[in-house]
Amino acid sequence: PQWNHYRIECRDGDISLAVNGKVVTRGKNCSPRKGYICIESEGGIAHYRNVRIQELADTEVEPQHVAIEDRGYRCLYTGIDLNDWSAGPAWRSSDWQLINNTGDDGPLATKERFADVGFLFDYKFDETNGALQFSVGQHNIALKADDKAWHRVSGRISGGRLSYRIDGLEEKLGASSRQATGETPLTWSATSPIRIANIYVRDIAD
C-alpha cells in the first residue's frame, strides 16, 4: 500500500510505461493513437494523485486512428456486485464480467428500465452450443454459440424500431413494434455457459 510513480509516454502509436523510473512495458502500433486519457481501477480501490500532462510535438494521425467522439454512453455494471441487477442463481459477478457457468437457470436483467435507448455489450460463449437472447421489451436479438470468441453487439431502439450490429458489421433491423411498450429492463437469457461484459447504454432522441 505505497505510492508508486508512473510515467506513460504515447508517441505516434508507440506507448511505454515506466514504474518508479524503470521502463517495464512497451506497446507498438497502438490504435486509437489520438483520443481520451482514461484511468481506471479493475475490481479494487485505487488512489491517484499528482496527475500531470505534457503535450509532445504533434504528428499527423490518420482518421482511422482517432478515437470516436463521446456518444454519451454510461456503464451499467459496477464491476463489484449484482446490486443493480435481477439475476437467476447461476449468474455471478467476476471483476469486469458477469458470468453464467451453467446456462439457463434464470435470466440476467437490469433493475433500471428503458424505452428508447442505445446499447452496447460484449458476449462470449464458453461452449460451442446453445444460444443467448437479448431483449428490451418486445424487441429481441438471438445470438448463437458459433465459437468461443468475444463479440460485440451495439444498437438502438427508437420509435418502436430496433437496429443493431454485431462486431461492427452490416446493420440489421429487428421487427418494428406498433405499440409503445413503455420502459422495460434489458434482459439476457442464455441456454449455455456465457460471459457478458462492457454493458453500456445511452439516451437517444425519439
CSV table of C-alpha atoms in Angstrom, one decimal:
chain,number,residue,atom,x,y,z
A,1,PRO,CA,0.0,0.0,0.0
A,2,GLN,CA,2.6,2.5,-1.0
A,3,TRP,CA,2.6,5.3,-3.6
A,4,ASN,CA,4.2,4.5,-7.0
A,5,HIS,CA,5.2,6.8,-9.8
A,6,TYR,CA,4.1,6.0,-13.3
A,7,ARG,CA,5.3,7.8,-16.4
A,8,ILE,CA,3.4,6.9,-19.6
A,9,GLU,CA,4.6,8.2,-22.9
A,10,CYS,CA,2.5,7.9,-26.1
A,11,ARG,CA,4.0,8.9,-29.4
A,12,ASP,CA,2.6,8.0,-32.8
A,13,GLY,CA,1.1,4.7,-31.7
A,14,ASP,CA,4.0,3.6,-29.5
A,15,ILE,CA,3.5,3.5,-25.7
A,16,SER,CA,5.9,3.0,-22.9
A,17,LEU,CA,5.3,2.7,-19.2
A,18,ALA,CA,8.0,3.4,-16.6
A,19,VAL,CA,7.3,2.5,-12.9
A,20,ASN,CA,9.4,4.3,-10.4
A,21,GLY,CA,11.8,5.4,-13.1
A,22,LYS,CA,12.2,2.0,-14.8
A,23,VAL,CA,10.6,1.1,-18.2
A,24,VAL,CA,8.6,-2.1,-17.7
A,25,THR,CA,6.2,-2.2,-20.6
A,26,ARG,CA,6.2,-1.1,-24.3
A,27,GLY,CA,3.5,-1.3,-26.9
A,28,LYS,CA,3.8,-0.8,-30.7
A,29,ASN,CA,1.3,0.3,-33.4
A,30,CYS,CA,-1.5,1.0,-30.9
A,31,SER,CA,-4.8,2.3,-32.1
A,32,PRO,CA,-6.5,4.7,-31.5
A,33,ARG,CA,-3.5,7.0,-31.3
A,34,LYS,CA,-5.4,10.2,-30.5
A,35,GLY,CA,-8.3,10.5,-28.1
A,36,TYR,CA,-9.1,10.5,-24.5
A,37,ILE,CA,-7.0,9.9,-21.4
A,38,CYS,CA,-8.5,7.4,-19.0
A,39,ILE,CA,-7.6,5.9,-15.6
A,40,GLU,CA,-9.5,3.0,-14.1
A,41,SER,CA,-9.4,0.5,-11.3
A,42,GLU,CA,-10.2,-3.1,-12.0
A,43,GLY,CA,-12.1,-4.8,-9.2
A,44,GLY,CA,-10.5,-2.9,-6.3
A,45,ILE,CA,-9.8,0.5,-4.8
A,46,ALA,CA,-7.0,2.7,-6.2
A,47,HIS,CA,-5.9,6.2,-5.4
A,48,TYR,CA,-4.3,8.7,-7.8
A,49,ARG,CA,-2.5,11.9,-7.2
A,50,ASN,CA,-0.2,14.4,-9.0
A,51,VAL,CA,-1.6,13.7,-12.4
A,52,ARG,CA,0.3,15.8,-15.0
A,53,ILE,CA,0.1,16.0,-18.8
A,54,GLN,CA,2.9,17.2,-21.1
A,55,GLU,CA,2.0,17.5,-24.8
A,56,LEU,CA,4.7,16.3,-27.1
A,57,ALA,CA,5.5,17.5,-30.6
A,58,ASP,CA,2.4,16.7,-32.7
A,59,THR,CA,2.5,14.2,-35.6
A,60,GLU,CA,-0.1,13.7,-38.3
A,61,VAL,CA,-2.7,11.0,-37.3
A,62,GLU,CA,-4.7,9.2,-39.9
A,63,PRO,CA,-8.5,9.3,-39.3
A,64,GLN,CA,-8.8,5.6,-38.6
A,65,HIS,CA,-6.5,6.0,-35.6
A,66,VAL,CA,-8.5,8.8,-34.0
A,67,ALA,CA,-10.9,7.7,-31.1
A,68,ILE,CA,-14.6,8.2,-31.8
A,69,GLU,CA,-16.3,11.1,-30.1
A,70,ASP,CA,-18.1,10.7,-26.8
A,71,ARG,CA,-21.6,9.4,-27.7
A,72,GLY,CA,-22.9,9.7,-24.2
A,73,TYR,CA,-22.6,6.1,-23.1
A,74,ARG,CA,-22.7,5.2,-19.4
A,75,CYS,CA,-21.7,1.8,-17.8
A,76,LEU,CA,-24.5,-0.2,-16.1
A,77,TYR,CA,-22.2,-2.7,-14.3
A,78,THR,CA,-20.0,-1.6,-11.3
A,79,GLY,CA,-17.5,-4.4,-11.7
A,80,ILE,CA,-18.2,-5.3,-8.0
A,81,ASP,CA,-21.6,-6.9,-7.5
A,82,LEU,CA,-25.1,-7.6,-8.8
A,83,ASN,CA,-26.8,-5.0,-6.6
A,84,ASP,CA,-28.2,-3.2,-9.7
A,85,TRP,CA,-29.4,-6.4,-11.3
A,86,SER,CA,-32.1,-9.1,-11.1
A,87,ALA,CA,-30.4,-12.3,-11.8
A,88,GLY,CA,-31.0,-16.1,-11.7
A,89,PRO,CA,-28.9,-18.1,-9.3
A,90,ALA,CA,-26.4,-19.1,-11.9
A,91,TRP,CA,-25.2,-15.6,-12.6
A,92,ARG,CA,-22.3,-14.1,-10.7
A,93,SER,CA,-20.1,-11.0,-10.7
A,94,SER,CA,-16.4,-11.6,-11.5
A,95,ASP,CA,-14.4,-8.5,-11.8
A,96,TRP,CA,-15.2,-7.0,-15.3
A,97,GLN,CA,-17.5,-9.8,-16.3
A,98,LEU,CA,-21.0,-11.2,-15.5
A,99,ILE,CA,-20.7,-15.0,-15.8
A,100,ASN,CA,-23.2,-17.8,-16.0
A,101,ASN,CA,-21.3,-21.1,-15.7
A,102,THR,CA,-24.3,-23.4,-16.4
A,103,GLY,CA,-26.6,-21.5,-18.8
A,104,ASP,CA,-30.4,-21.1,-18.3
A,105,ASP,CA,-31.4,-21.1,-14.6
A,106,GLY,CA,-33.0,-17.7,-14.9
A,107,PRO,CA,-32.2,-14.5,-16.9
A,108,LEU,CA,-30.0,-11.6,-16.1
A,109,ALA,CA,-31.9,-8.3,-16.2
A,110,THR,CA,-31.2,-4.6,-15.3
A,111,LYS,CA,-33.3,-3.1,-12.4
A,112,GLU,CA,-33.2,0.1,-14.4
A,113,ARG,CA,-35.8,0.3,-17.1
A,114,PHE,CA,-35.6,1.8,-20.6
A,115,ALA,CA,-37.7,2.8,-23.6
A,116,ASP,CA,-35.8,4.4,-26.5
A,117,VAL,CA,-32.2,3.6,-25.8
A,118,GLY,CA,-28.8,3.0,-27.4
A,119,PHE,CA,-27.0,-0.1,-26.1
A,120,LEU,CA,-23.7,-1.9,-26.3
A,121,PHE,CA,-22.4,-5.1,-24.7
A,122,ASP,CA,-19.8,-7.9,-25.3
A,123,TYR,CA,-20.5,-11.6,-25.0
A,124,LYS,CA,-18.5,-14.8,-25.1
A,125,PHE,CA,-19.8,-18.4,-25.0
A,126,ASP,CA,-17.8,-20.9,-23.1
A,127,GLU,CA,-19.1,-23.8,-25.2
A,128,THR,CA,-20.0,-24.0,-28.9
A,129,ASN,CA,-23.6,-24.9,-28.4
A,130,GLY,CA,-26.6,-23.1,-27.1
A,131,ALA,CA,-27.8,-19.5,-27.5
A,132,LEU,CA,-28.2,-16.1,-26.0
A,133,GLN,CA,-31.3,-13.9,-26.3
A,134,PHE,CA,-31.0,-10.2,-25.6
A,135,SER,CA,-34.4,-8.5,-25.1
A,136,VAL,CA,-35.7,-5.0,-24.5
A,137,GLY,CA,-39.5,-5.2,-24.2
A,138,GLN,CA,-40.8,-6.8,-27.4
A,139,HIS,CA,-37.5,-6.4,-29.2
A,140,ASN,CA,-35.2,-9.4,-29.3
A,141,ILE,CA,-31.8,-10.3,-30.7
A,142,ALA,CA,-31.0,-14.0,-30.9
A,143,LEU,CA,-27.3,-15.0,-30.8
A,144,LYS,CA,-25.9,-18.5,-31.4
A,145,ALA,CA,-22.8,-20.1,-29.9
A,146,ASP,CA,-20.8,-20.5,-33.2
A,147,ASP,CA,-17.4,-20.0,-31.4
A,148,LYS,CA,-15.8,-19.1,-28.1
A,149,ALA,CA,-14.6,-15.7,-29.1
A,150,TRP,CA,-15.6,-12.3,-27.7
A,151,HIS,CA,-18.2,-10.5,-29.9
A,152,ARG,CA,-19.8,-7.0,-29.5
A,153,VAL,CA,-23.4,-6.1,-30.0
A,154,SER,CA,-24.3,-2.4,-30.5
A,155,GLY,CA,-27.6,-0.9,-31.4
A,156,ARG,CA,-30.6,1.3,-30.6
A,157,ILE,CA,-34.3,1.2,-30.1
A,158,SER,CA,-36.1,4.3,-31.3
A,159,GLY,CA,-39.7,4.9,-32.2
A,160,GLY,CA,-40.5,1.2,-31.9
A,161,ARG,CA,-37.7,0.2,-34.2
A,162,LEU,CA,-34.7,-1.9,-33.4
A,163,SER,CA,-31.4,-1.7,-35.3
A,164,TYR,CA,-28.1,-3.3,-34.3
A,165,ARG,CA,-24.7,-4.5,-35.5
A,166,ILE,CA,-22.6,-7.5,-34.4
A,167,ASP,CA,-18.8,-6.8,-34.4
A,168,GLY,CA,-19.5,-3.5,-36.3
A,169,LEU,CA,-20.6,-5.3,-39.4
A,170,GLU,CA,-23.7,-4.7,-41.6
A,171,GLU,CA,-26.6,-3.1,-39.7
A,172,LYS,CA,-29.5,-5.5,-39.0
A,173,LEU,CA,-33.1,-4.5,-38.4
A,174,GLY,CA,-35.4,-6.1,-35.9
A,175,ALA,CA,-39.2,-6.3,-36.2
A,176,SER,CA,-40.9,-3.0,-35.6
A,177,SER,CA,-43.3,-2.7,-32.6
A,178,ARG,CA,-46.5,-0.9,-33.5
A,179,GLN,CA,-47.3,-0.2,-29.8
A,180,ALA,CA,-45.1,1.5,-27.4
A,181,THR,CA,-44.2,-0.9,-24.6
A,182,GLY,CA,-43.1,1.8,-22.1
A,183,GLU,CA,-39.9,1.3,-20.1
A,184,THR,CA,-38.6,-2.2,-19.7
A,185,PRO,CA,-35.4,-3.8,-18.4
A,186,LEU,CA,-32.5,-5.0,-20.6
A,187,THR,CA,-32.6,-8.8,-20.3
A,188,TRP,CA,-30.1,-11.6,-21.3
A,189,SER,CA,-31.3,-15.2,-21.3
A,190,ALA,CA,-28.7,-18.0,-22.0
A,191,THR,CA,-29.0,-21.7,-22.7
A,192,SER,CA,-25.3,-22.4,-22.3
A,193,PRO,CA,-22.4,-21.1,-20.2
A,194,ILE,CA,-21.7,-17.5,-21.1
A,195,ARG,CA,-19.9,-14.3,-20.2
A,196,ILE,CA,-21.2,-10.7,-20.6
A,197,ALA,CA,-19.0,-7.6,-20.3
A,198,ASN,CA,-18.8,-3.9,-21.1
A,199,ILE,CA,-22.5,-3.1,-20.8
A,200,TYR,CA,-23.3,0.4,-21.7
A,201,VAL,CA,-26.4,2.5,-22.6
A,202,ARG,CA,-27.0,6.0,-23.8
A,203,ASP,CA,-30.1,8.2,-24.1
A,204,ILE,CA,-31.3,8.9,-27.6
A,205,ALA,CA,-33.8,11.3,-29.0
A,206,ASP,CA,-37.1,9.9,-30.2
